Short mmCIF file of C-alpha atoms in Angstrom, two decimals:
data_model
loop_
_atom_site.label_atom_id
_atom_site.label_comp_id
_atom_site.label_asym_id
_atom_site.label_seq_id
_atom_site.Cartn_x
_atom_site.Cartn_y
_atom_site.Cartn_z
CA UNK W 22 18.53 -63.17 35.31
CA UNK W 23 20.96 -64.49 38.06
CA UNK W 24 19.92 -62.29 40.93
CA UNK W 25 16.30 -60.77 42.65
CA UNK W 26 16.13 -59.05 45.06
CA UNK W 27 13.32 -56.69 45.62
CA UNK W 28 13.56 -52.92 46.92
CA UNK W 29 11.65 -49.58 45.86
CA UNK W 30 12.56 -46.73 43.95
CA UNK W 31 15.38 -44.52 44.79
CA UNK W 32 16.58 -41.31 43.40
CA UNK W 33 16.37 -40.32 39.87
CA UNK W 34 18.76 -38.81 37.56
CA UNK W 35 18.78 -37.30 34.16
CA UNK W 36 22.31 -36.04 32.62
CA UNK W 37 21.75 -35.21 28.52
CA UNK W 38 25.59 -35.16 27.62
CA UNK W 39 27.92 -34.28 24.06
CA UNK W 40 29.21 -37.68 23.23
CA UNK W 41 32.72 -38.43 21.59
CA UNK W 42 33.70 -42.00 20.59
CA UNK W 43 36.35 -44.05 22.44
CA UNK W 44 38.02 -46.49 21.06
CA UNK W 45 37.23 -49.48 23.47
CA UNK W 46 34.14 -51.27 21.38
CA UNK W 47 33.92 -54.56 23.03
CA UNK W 48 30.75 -56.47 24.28
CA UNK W 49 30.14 -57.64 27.56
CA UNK W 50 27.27 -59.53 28.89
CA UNK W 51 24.36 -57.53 30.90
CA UNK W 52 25.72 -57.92 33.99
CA UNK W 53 29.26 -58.67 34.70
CA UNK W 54 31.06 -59.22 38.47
CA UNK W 55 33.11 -61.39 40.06
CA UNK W 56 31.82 -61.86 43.44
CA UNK W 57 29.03 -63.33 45.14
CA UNK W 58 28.48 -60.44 47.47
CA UNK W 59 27.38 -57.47 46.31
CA UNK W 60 24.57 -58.95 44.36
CA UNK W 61 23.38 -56.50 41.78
CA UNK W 62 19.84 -56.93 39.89
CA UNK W 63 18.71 -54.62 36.98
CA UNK W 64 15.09 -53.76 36.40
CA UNK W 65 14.46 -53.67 33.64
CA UNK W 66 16.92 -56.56 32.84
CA UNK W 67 17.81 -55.53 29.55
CA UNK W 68 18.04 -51.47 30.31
CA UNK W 69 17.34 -48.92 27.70
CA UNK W 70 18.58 -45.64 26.81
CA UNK W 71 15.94 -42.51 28.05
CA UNK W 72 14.03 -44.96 29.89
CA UNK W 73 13.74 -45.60 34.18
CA UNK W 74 16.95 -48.07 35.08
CA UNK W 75 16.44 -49.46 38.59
CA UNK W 76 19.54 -50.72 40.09
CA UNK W 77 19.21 -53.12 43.07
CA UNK W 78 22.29 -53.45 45.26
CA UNK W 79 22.62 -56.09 47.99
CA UNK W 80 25.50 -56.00 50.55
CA UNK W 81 25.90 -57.40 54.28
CA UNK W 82 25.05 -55.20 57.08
CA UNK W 83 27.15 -52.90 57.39
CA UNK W 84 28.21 -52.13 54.03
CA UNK W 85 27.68 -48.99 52.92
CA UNK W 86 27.77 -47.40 48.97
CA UNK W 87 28.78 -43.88 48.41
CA UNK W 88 29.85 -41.37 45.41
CA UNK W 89 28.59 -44.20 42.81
CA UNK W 90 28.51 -43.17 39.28
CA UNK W 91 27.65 -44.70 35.81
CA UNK W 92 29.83 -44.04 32.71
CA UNK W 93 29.74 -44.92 29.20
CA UNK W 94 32.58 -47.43 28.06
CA UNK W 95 32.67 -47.02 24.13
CA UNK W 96 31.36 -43.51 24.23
CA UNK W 97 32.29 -40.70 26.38
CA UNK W 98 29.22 -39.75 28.12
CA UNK W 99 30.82 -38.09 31.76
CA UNK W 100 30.08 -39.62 34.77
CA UNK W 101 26.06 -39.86 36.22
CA UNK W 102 26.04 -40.12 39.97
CA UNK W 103 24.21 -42.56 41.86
CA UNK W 104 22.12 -41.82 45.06
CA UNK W 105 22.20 -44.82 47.00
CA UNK W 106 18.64 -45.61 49.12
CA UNK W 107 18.76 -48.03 51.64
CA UNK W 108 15.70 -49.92 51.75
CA UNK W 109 16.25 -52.70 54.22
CA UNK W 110 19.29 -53.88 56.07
CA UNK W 111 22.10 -54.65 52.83
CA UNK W 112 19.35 -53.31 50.32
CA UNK W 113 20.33 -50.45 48.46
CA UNK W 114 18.21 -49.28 45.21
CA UNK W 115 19.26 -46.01 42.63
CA UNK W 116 17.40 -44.95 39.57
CA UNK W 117 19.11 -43.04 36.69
CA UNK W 118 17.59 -42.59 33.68
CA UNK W 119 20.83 -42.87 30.95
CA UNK W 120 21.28 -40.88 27.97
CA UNK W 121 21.23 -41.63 24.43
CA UNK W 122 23.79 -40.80 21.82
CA UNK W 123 24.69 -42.09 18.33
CA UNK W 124 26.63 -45.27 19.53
CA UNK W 125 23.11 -47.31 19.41
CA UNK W 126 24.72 -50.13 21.40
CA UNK W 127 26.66 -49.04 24.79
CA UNK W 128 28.82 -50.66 27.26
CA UNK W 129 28.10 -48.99 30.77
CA UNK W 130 30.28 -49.46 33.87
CA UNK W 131 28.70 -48.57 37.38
CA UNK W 132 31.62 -47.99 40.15
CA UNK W 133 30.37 -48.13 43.54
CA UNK W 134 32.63 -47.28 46.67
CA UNK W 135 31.70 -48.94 49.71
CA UNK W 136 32.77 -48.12 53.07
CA UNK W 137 31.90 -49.82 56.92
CA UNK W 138 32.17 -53.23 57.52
CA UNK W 139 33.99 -54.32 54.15
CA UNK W 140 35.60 -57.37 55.06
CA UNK W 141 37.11 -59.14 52.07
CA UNK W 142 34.59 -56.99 49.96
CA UNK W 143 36.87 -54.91 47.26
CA UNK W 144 36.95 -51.05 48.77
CA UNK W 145 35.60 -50.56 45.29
CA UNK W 146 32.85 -52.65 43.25
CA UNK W 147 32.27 -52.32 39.95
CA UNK W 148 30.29 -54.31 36.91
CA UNK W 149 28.86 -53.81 33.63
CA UNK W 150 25.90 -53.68 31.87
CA UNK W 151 24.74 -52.89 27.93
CA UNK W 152 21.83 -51.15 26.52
CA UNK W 153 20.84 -51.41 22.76
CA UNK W 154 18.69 -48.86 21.31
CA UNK W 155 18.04 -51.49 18.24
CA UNK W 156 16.54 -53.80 20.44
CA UNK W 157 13.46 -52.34 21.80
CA UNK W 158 13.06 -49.58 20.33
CA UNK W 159 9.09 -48.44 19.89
#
């Protein structure tokens, strides 16, 4: 894991969706961005389908996330909003729980909006994470 930062739990969300195939089927690593602020940390760090997905979000002061969402990138699986809690000054935490569907590995992209202080921050940040329901499963 590149990133820690510690926060406590936030909002939690459970959307059971149809699913329908895309045609996008490429891998990505666990987490994927391109800047060095946000910092985004994953607990667990290898998330799992119908199972508690923290997401720990740090921006500078100032920086605020709104209307976040999660959606599936090689499977249609809507959009699952993100409630943002701030737990510190530039420590934001969400919880989602994600659904499963017959794709057993998935490519997930989180956008989150920000808004305040910005700066050279992109008005939108997003990355990407995978969960594989061969992996772990019990």
């Amino acid at each position: 894991m590149n990133l820690k930062t510690l926060l406590i739990i936030g909002s939690l969300v459970l959307i059971t969706v149809n699913c329908s195939p895309q045609t996008t089927t490429q891998q990505t690593p666990n987490i994927d961005h391109a800047y060095d602020n946000p910092r985004v940390t994953l607990f667990p760090e290898q998330p799992q389908v119908e199972r508690p997905l923290i997401i720990l979000l740090e921006l500078p002061p100032g920086v605020v996330p709104y209307d976040s969402r999660v959606s599936g990138m090689n499977m249609n699986m809507g959009h699952m909003p993100l409630q943002w809690q701030q737990t510190a000054s530039g420590s934001w935490q969400s919880e989602i729980i994600l659904g499963a569907c017959t794709e057993p590995v998935m490519q997930w992209l989180v956008t989150v909006p920000l808004t305040g202080d910005v700066g050279a921050l992109p008005a939108v940040y997003q990355f990407m994470f995978i969960t594989d329901a061969t992996a772990h499963e019990s």
